[in-house]
mmCIF file of C-alpha atoms and ligand atoms in Angstrom:
data_model
loop_
_atom_site.group_PDB
_atom_site.id
_atom_site.type_symbol
_atom_site.label_atom_id
_atom_site.label_comp_id
_atom_site.label_asym_id
_atom_site.label_seq_id
_atom_site.Cartn_x
_atom_site.Cartn_y
_atom_site.Cartn_z
ATOM 1 C CA MET Y 30 0.078 0.134 -0.367
ATOM 2 C CA SER Y 31 1.542 3.321 -0.483
ATOM 3 C CA LEU Y 32 0.530 6.504 0.957
ATOM 4 C CA PRO Y 33 0.825 9.590 1.011
ATOM 5 C CA PRO Y 34 1.955 11.389 4.330
ATOM 6 C CA ALA Y 35 -0.400 11.785 7.136
ATOM 7 C CA ALA Y 36 -1.780 15.349 6.737
ATOM 8 C CA THR Y 37 -3.900 15.317 9.703
ATOM 9 C CA PRO Y 38 -3.751 13.837 13.521
ATOM 10 C CA ARG Y 39 -3.729 10.330 13.183
ATOM 11 C CA LYS Y 40 -6.906 8.217 14.538
ATOM 12 C CA ARG Y 41 -6.054 6.407 17.822
ATOM 13 C CA VAL Y 42 -7.411 2.875 17.195
ATOM 14 C CA GLY Y 43 -8.231 -0.254 20.115
ATOM 15 C CA ILE Y 44 -7.951 -3.726 18.788
ATOM 16 C CA LEU Y 45 -10.008 -6.506 20.120
ATOM 17 C CA ILE Y 46 -8.673 -9.852 19.927
ATOM 18 C CA SER Y 47 -9.550 -13.446 21.379
ATOM 19 C CA GLY Y 48 -7.196 -15.274 20.521
ATOM 20 C CA GLY Y 49 -3.611 -15.516 18.216
ATOM 21 C CA GLY Y 50 -3.801 -11.981 16.980
ATOM 22 C CA SER Y 51 -2.277 -12.433 13.473
ATOM 23 C CA ASN Y 52 -4.524 -9.719 12.211
ATOM 24 C CA MET Y 53 -4.121 -7.511 15.079
ATOM 25 C CA ALA Y 54 0.032 -8.201 14.289
ATOM 26 C CA ALA Y 55 -0.974 -6.838 10.146
ATOM 27 C CA LEU Y 56 -2.556 -3.454 11.737
ATOM 28 C CA ILE Y 57 0.246 -2.817 14.239
ATOM 29 C CA ALA Y 58 2.534 -3.533 11.393
ATOM 30 C CA ALA Y 59 0.982 -1.016 9.051
ATOM 31 C CA ALA Y 60 0.583 1.573 11.478
ATOM 32 C CA ARG Y 61 4.439 1.554 12.057
ATOM 33 C CA ASP Y 62 5.020 3.286 8.941
ATOM 34 C CA PRO Y 63 4.776 7.194 9.705
ATOM 35 C CA ALA Y 64 2.385 7.714 6.832
ATOM 36 C CA PHE Y 65 -0.403 5.270 7.847
ATOM 37 C CA PRO Y 66 -3.389 7.005 9.329
ATOM 38 C CA ALA Y 67 -3.939 5.616 12.255
ATOM 39 C CA GLU Y 68 -1.818 4.208 15.468
ATOM 40 C CA ILE Y 69 -2.978 1.846 17.827
ATOM 41 C CA ALA Y 70 -3.577 3.109 21.444
ATOM 42 C CA LEU Y 71 -4.733 -0.598 23.036
ATOM 43 C CA VAL Y 72 -5.177 -3.727 22.579
ATOM 44 C CA VAL Y 73 -7.859 -5.591 24.813
ATOM 45 C CA SER Y 74 -8.820 -9.311 25.196
ATOM 46 C CA ASN Y 75 -11.321 -10.917 26.541
ATOM 47 C CA ARG Y 76 -9.088 -13.750 27.180
ATOM 48 C CA VAL Y 77 -5.895 -13.973 29.435
ATOM 49 C CA THR Y 78 -4.678 -16.702 27.243
ATOM 50 C CA ALA Y 79 -4.724 -15.155 24.356
ATOM 51 C CA GLY Y 80 -1.591 -15.079 21.916
ATOM 52 C CA GLY Y 81 -1.842 -11.864 20.513
ATOM 53 C CA LEU Y 82 -1.491 -10.430 24.515
ATOM 54 C CA ALA Y 83 2.260 -11.348 24.119
ATOM 55 C CA LYS Y 84 2.510 -10.057 20.116
ATOM 56 C CA ALA Y 85 1.137 -6.533 21.093
ATOM 57 C CA GLU Y 86 3.420 -6.117 24.482
ATOM 58 C CA ALA Y 87 6.621 -7.324 22.405
ATOM 59 C CA ALA Y 88 5.585 -4.442 19.474
ATOM 60 C CA GLY Y 89 5.336 -1.774 22.639
ATOM 61 C CA VAL Y 90 1.412 -1.393 22.223
ATOM 62 C CA ALA Y 91 -0.470 -1.182 25.754
ATOM 63 C CA THR Y 92 -3.092 -4.234 26.716
ATOM 64 C CA SER Y 93 -6.235 -4.942 28.996
ATOM 65 C CA VAL Y 94 -7.526 -8.018 29.757
ATOM 66 C CA ILE Y 95 -11.134 -8.020 30.559
ATOM 67 C CA ASP Y 96 -12.379 -11.273 31.097
ATOM 68 C CA HIS Y 97 -15.947 -11.709 30.045
ATOM 69 C CA ARG Y 98 -16.665 -14.250 33.028
ATOM 70 C CA GLY Y 99 -16.457 -11.331 35.463
ATOM 71 C CA PHE Y 100 -19.753 -10.094 34.121
ATOM 72 C CA SER Y 101 -23.278 -11.019 34.705
ATOM 73 C CA ASP Y 102 -24.626 -10.002 31.052
ATOM 74 C CA ARG Y 103 -23.466 -8.863 27.587
ATOM 75 C CA GLU Y 104 -23.924 -5.181 28.097
ATOM 76 C CA SER Y 105 -21.741 -5.007 31.475
ATOM 77 C CA PHE Y 106 -18.947 -6.459 29.751
ATOM 78 C CA ASP Y 107 -19.284 -4.517 26.658
ATOM 79 C CA ARG Y 108 -19.587 -1.187 29.014
ATOM 80 C CA ALA Y 109 -16.052 -2.226 30.608
ATOM 81 C CA VAL Y 110 -14.441 -2.607 27.351
ATOM 82 C CA ASP Y 111 -16.068 0.782 25.798
ATOM 83 C CA ALA Y 112 -14.472 2.656 29.212
ATOM 84 C CA ALA Y 113 -11.022 1.181 28.526
ATOM 85 C CA LEU Y 114 -11.465 2.368 25.424
ATOM 86 C CA ASN Y 115 -12.698 5.784 26.212
ATOM 87 C CA ASP Y 116 -9.378 6.093 28.687
ATOM 88 C CA ALA Y 117 -7.155 5.553 25.702
ATOM 89 C CA HIS Y 118 -9.017 8.096 23.861
ATOM 90 C CA VAL Y 119 -10.013 5.518 21.408
ATOM 91 C CA ASP Y 120 -11.502 7.227 17.645
ATOM 92 C CA VAL Y 121 -11.900 3.616 15.871
ATOM 93 C CA LEU Y 122 -12.389 0.598 16.909
ATOM 94 C CA CYS Y 123 -10.722 -2.801 14.855
ATOM 95 C CA MET Y 124 -12.261 -6.386 16.074
ATOM 96 C CA ALA Y 125 -9.601 -9.172 14.980
ATOM 97 C CA GLY Y 126 -10.567 -12.903 15.928
ATOM 98 C CA PHE Y 127 -12.638 -11.113 18.877
ATOM 99 C CA MET Y 128 -15.380 -13.859 19.228
ATOM 100 C CA ARG Y 129 -17.687 -12.460 21.402
ATOM 101 C CA ILE Y 130 -21.036 -11.186 20.127
ATOM 102 C CA VAL Y 131 -21.609 -7.161 20.779
ATOM 103 C CA SER Y 132 -24.564 -5.919 22.624
ATOM 104 C CA ASN Y 133 -26.937 -3.642 20.822
ATOM 105 C CA TRP Y 134 -25.820 -1.094 22.761
ATOM 106 C CA PHE Y 135 -22.064 -1.583 22.143
ATOM 107 C CA ALA Y 136 -22.713 -1.503 18.617
ATOM 108 C CA GLU Y 137 -24.901 1.798 18.411
ATOM 109 C CA THR Y 138 -22.314 3.526 20.805
ATOM 110 C CA TRP Y 139 -19.464 2.305 18.388
ATOM 111 C CA ARG Y 140 -21.443 2.875 15.008
ATOM 112 C CA ASP Y 141 -19.664 3.721 11.829
ATOM 113 C CA ARG Y 142 -16.149 3.774 14.124
ATOM 114 C CA ALA Y 143 -15.937 -0.012 14.912
ATOM 115 C CA LEU Y 144 -14.856 -2.817 11.918
ATOM 116 C CA ASN Y 145 -14.474 -6.068 12.460
ATOM 117 C CA ILE Y 146 -13.256 -8.786 10.075
ATOM 118 C CA HIS Y 147 -14.892 -12.077 8.611
ATOM 119 C CA PRO Y 148 -13.563 -15.130 6.997
ATOM 120 C CA ALA Y 149 -15.874 -15.143 4.413
ATOM 121 C CA LEU Y 150 -17.460 -13.398 1.408
ATOM 122 C CA LEU Y 151 -20.368 -11.808 3.820
ATOM 123 C CA PRO Y 152 -23.208 -11.937 3.283
ATOM 124 C CA ALA Y 153 -22.658 -15.719 2.627
ATOM 125 C CA TYR Y 154 -21.105 -17.733 5.793
ATOM 126 C CA THR Y 155 -21.697 -15.814 8.772
ATOM 127 C CA GLY Y 156 -20.853 -17.509 11.558
ATOM 128 C CA LEU Y 157 -18.525 -19.982 12.786
ATOM 129 C CA ASN Y 158 -16.595 -22.711 10.703
ATOM 130 C CA THR Y 159 -16.992 -20.377 7.385
ATOM 131 C CA HIS Y 160 -14.290 -22.708 5.625
ATOM 132 C CA ALA Y 161 -15.152 -26.488 6.503
ATOM 133 C CA ARG Y 162 -18.922 -25.150 5.850
ATOM 134 C CA ALA Y 163 -17.920 -23.662 2.172
ATOM 135 C CA ILE Y 164 -15.872 -26.586 1.528
ATOM 136 C CA ALA Y 165 -18.630 -28.903 2.337
ATOM 137 C CA ASP Y 166 -21.050 -26.625 0.005
ATOM 138 C CA GLY Y 167 -18.311 -27.026 -2.863
ATOM 139 C CA VAL Y 168 -18.386 -23.203 -3.469
ATOM 140 C CA ARG Y 169 -15.330 -22.293 -5.654
ATOM 141 C CA VAL Y 170 -14.695 -18.974 -4.147
ATOM 142 C CA THR Y 171 -14.622 -17.965 -0.576
ATOM 143 C CA GLY Y 172 -12.236 -14.901 1.019
ATOM 144 C CA ALA Y 173 -12.873 -12.049 3.507
ATOM 145 C CA THR Y 174 -14.396 -9.415 5.027
ATOM 146 C CA VAL Y 175 -14.096 -5.951 6.509
ATOM 147 C CA HIS Y 176 -16.918 -4.496 7.689
ATOM 148 C CA PHE Y 177 -18.787 -1.913 9.998
ATOM 149 C CA VAL Y 178 -20.184 -3.121 12.993
ATOM 150 C CA ARG Y 179 -23.827 -3.647 13.419
ATOM 151 C CA PRO Y 180 -26.349 -5.341 16.339
ATOM 152 C CA GLU Y 181 -26.710 -8.107 14.107
ATOM 153 C CA LEU Y 182 -23.730 -10.787 14.034
ATOM 154 C CA ASP Y 183 -21.395 -10.577 10.945
ATOM 155 C CA VAL Y 184 -23.846 -7.864 9.650
ATOM 156 C CA GLY Y 185 -22.769 -4.659 8.180
ATOM 157 C CA PRO Y 186 -21.873 -2.322 5.628
ATOM 158 C CA ILE Y 187 -18.997 -3.793 3.611
ATOM 159 C CA ILE Y 188 -15.628 -2.055 3.502
ATOM 160 C CA ILE Y 189 -13.262 -4.158 1.389
ATOM 161 C CA GLN Y 190 -13.474 -7.969 0.510
ATOM 162 C CA ALA Y 191 -10.660 -10.305 -0.872
ATOM 163 C CA ALA Y 192 -11.413 -13.589 -3.023
ATOM 164 C CA VAL Y 193 -9.889 -16.640 -2.287
ATOM 165 C CA PRO Y 194 -10.275 -20.008 -4.790
ATOM 166 C CA VAL Y 195 -11.529 -23.459 -3.082
ATOM 167 C CA LEU Y 196 -9.158 -25.826 -4.315
ATOM 168 C CA ALA Y 197 -10.339 -29.380 -4.317
ATOM 169 C CA THR Y 198 -7.623 -30.693 -1.822
ATOM 170 C CA ASP Y 199 -8.591 -27.675 0.591
ATOM 171 C CA THR Y 200 -8.962 -28.636 4.070
ATOM 172 C CA PRO Y 201 -10.291 -26.187 6.658
ATOM 173 C CA GLY Y 202 -6.806 -25.553 7.646
ATOM 174 C CA THR Y 203 -5.302 -24.659 4.162
ATOM 175 C CA LEU Y 204 -7.930 -22.669 3.124
ATOM 176 C CA ALA Y 205 -8.092 -20.736 6.331
ATOM 177 C CA ALA Y 206 -4.337 -20.070 5.809
ATOM 178 C CA ARG Y 207 -4.587 -19.016 2.622
ATOM 179 C CA VAL Y 208 -8.025 -16.706 3.672
ATOM 180 C CA LEU Y 209 -5.457 -14.945 6.321
ATOM 181 C CA VAL Y 210 -3.017 -13.739 3.946
ATOM 182 C CA GLU Y 211 -5.590 -11.880 2.542
ATOM 183 C CA GLU Y 212 -7.072 -10.837 5.431
ATOM 184 C CA HIS Y 213 -3.726 -9.190 6.462
ATOM 185 C CA ARG Y 214 -3.654 -7.236 3.450
ATOM 186 C CA ILE Y 215 -7.490 -5.767 3.540
ATOM 187 C CA TYR Y 216 -7.622 -5.377 7.099
ATOM 188 C CA PRO Y 217 -4.767 -2.356 7.183
ATOM 189 C CA GLN Y 218 -6.417 -1.391 3.432
ATOM 190 C CA ALA Y 219 -9.768 -0.767 5.131
ATOM 191 C CA LEU Y 220 -8.565 0.838 8.352
ATOM 192 C CA ALA Y 221 -6.768 3.603 6.404
ATOM 193 C CA TRP Y 222 -9.716 4.436 4.389
ATOM 194 C CA VAL Y 223 -11.852 4.912 7.768
ATOM 195 C CA ALA Y 224 -8.807 6.601 9.660
ATOM 196 C CA SER Y 225 -8.541 8.912 6.858
ATOM 197 C CA GLY Y 226 -12.199 9.764 6.113
ATOM 198 C CA ARG Y 227 -12.354 8.743 3.129
ATOM 199 C CA ALA Y 228 -14.885 5.559 3.524
ATOM 200 C CA HIS Y 229 -18.299 6.526 4.188
ATOM 201 C CA VAL Y 230 -21.642 4.901 4.966
ATOM 202 C CA VAL Y 231 -24.286 6.020 2.673
ATOM 203 C CA ARG Y 232 -28.062 4.669 3.375
ATOM 204 C CA ARG Y 233 -29.948 4.327 0.227
ATOM 205 C CA ALA Y 234 -33.826 5.104 -0.325
ATOM 206 C CA ASP Y 235 -34.252 1.502 0.548
ATOM 207 C CA GLY Y 236 -32.796 1.700 3.641
ATOM 208 C CA THR Y 237 -29.972 -0.149 2.698
ATOM 209 C CA GLU Y 238 -26.210 1.072 3.920
ATOM 210 C CA HIS Y 239 -23.645 1.036 1.406
ATOM 211 C CA VAL Y 240 -19.833 1.823 1.895
ATOM 212 C CA VAL Y 241 -18.593 4.797 -0.656
ATOM 213 C CA ILE Y 242 -14.559 4.989 -0.804
ATOM 214 C CA ASP Y 243 -13.696 9.051 -1.604
ATOM 215 C CA ALA Y 244 -10.851 8.861 -4.432
ATOM 216 C CA PRO Y 245 -7.525 10.315 -2.616
ATOM 217 C CA PRO Y 246 -7.022 13.626 -2.211
ATOM 218 C CA SER Y 247 -5.336 15.250 -5.088
ATOM 219 C CA PRO Y 248 -1.638 16.641 -4.755
ATOM 220 C CA ALA Y 249 -1.341 20.244 -4.253
ATOM 221 C CA PRO Y 250 -1.116 22.021 -7.435
ATOM 222 C CA THR Y 251 2.960 23.135 -8.244
ATOM 223 C CA LEU Y 252 2.856 26.579 -8.472
ATOM 224 C CA ILE Y 253 5.127 27.989 -11.444
ATOM 225 C CA SER Y 254 5.968 31.626 -11.400
ATOM 226 C CA PRO Y 255 4.940 33.158 -14.977
ATOM 227 C CA ALA Y 256 8.923 34.658 -14.654
ATOM 228 C CA LEU Y 257 10.108 31.056 -14.825
ATOM 229 C CA GLN Y 258 8.208 29.960 -17.687
ATOM 230 C CA ARG Y 259 10.361 31.807 -20.430
HETATM 231 C C1 GAR T 30 -9.726 -14.729 11.534
HETATM 232 O O1 GAR T 30 -9.755 -15.743 10.267
HETATM 233 C C2 GAR T 30 -10.776 -13.734 11.648
HETATM 234 O O2 GAR T 30 -11.070 -13.110 10.311
HETATM 235 C C3 GAR T 30 -11.818 -14.940 12.278
HETATM 236 O O3 GAR T 30 -10.951 -15.356 13.414
HETATM 237 C C4 GAR T 30 -9.656 -15.594 12.863
HETATM 238 C C5 GAR T 30 -8.726 -14.486 13.990
HETATM 239 O O4 GAR T 30 -7.461 -15.033 13.333
HETATM 240 N N1 GAR T 30 -13.170 -13.743 13.065
HETATM 241 C C6 GAR T 30 -14.037 -14.657 12.875
HETATM 242 O O5 GAR T 30 -14.341 -15.776 12.725
HETATM 243 C C7 GAR T 30 -15.023 -13.486 13.666
HETATM 244 N N2 GAR T 30 -16.592 -14.169 12.907
HETATM 245 P P1 GAR T 30 -6.487 -14.314 14.219
HETATM 246 O O6 GAR T 30 -6.375 -14.114 15.598
HETATM 247 O O7 GAR T 30 -5.057 -14.877 13.921
HETATM 248 O O8 GAR T 30 -6.368 -12.571 13.678
#
């Protein structure tokens, strides 16, 4: 991805994880470029055993563990996560292998500021075991989607997708590995579009929502003094 230098202050990003955190690592790596329009302010895990925590700490990113088992209901857990994000002055939220359904309250509070990555070409194959289900159905193409979060699971305006062929020899593991490569490519791109203000959710007359990506700002015109044009 080639990016012009960040013209405005970088957005502060919070990442929610539950597991290995390879997508989180891809976002942290992208944000190392000073021209990337976002910096990673905080990683929150709902599992103390999440492998991504050590990766974030090794990269010098602040981490927090908020164990969902300590809360009596979904919204009180979500409110604790929201408080941690606010304490870190987070502007944009990226769910990266965060295996929790969020409450309506959380989805509305973070509306159009929260992104999720899902290992399928949504709206196909929401939920779990996407690769095994795609192989069982005999589909020829699957992929990955980054979308804005809405209260329903794996639903929301699509920011970017990548297609991945399903091979006759694929197992869920081999297919997941090839899809992950694409996930690591498209998630930083989606975050760059959102953080730079280029991605907008547009509501159409029929009530459906779509994402429009603005063209990149054109470079400032070169001023040529008439005195130099001889
Ligand atoms: C990724 O494939 C991500 O798309 C998926 O979990 C994996 C996490 O890997 N997310 C979901 O299924 C959410 N619906 P990672 O921890 O290495 O990024």
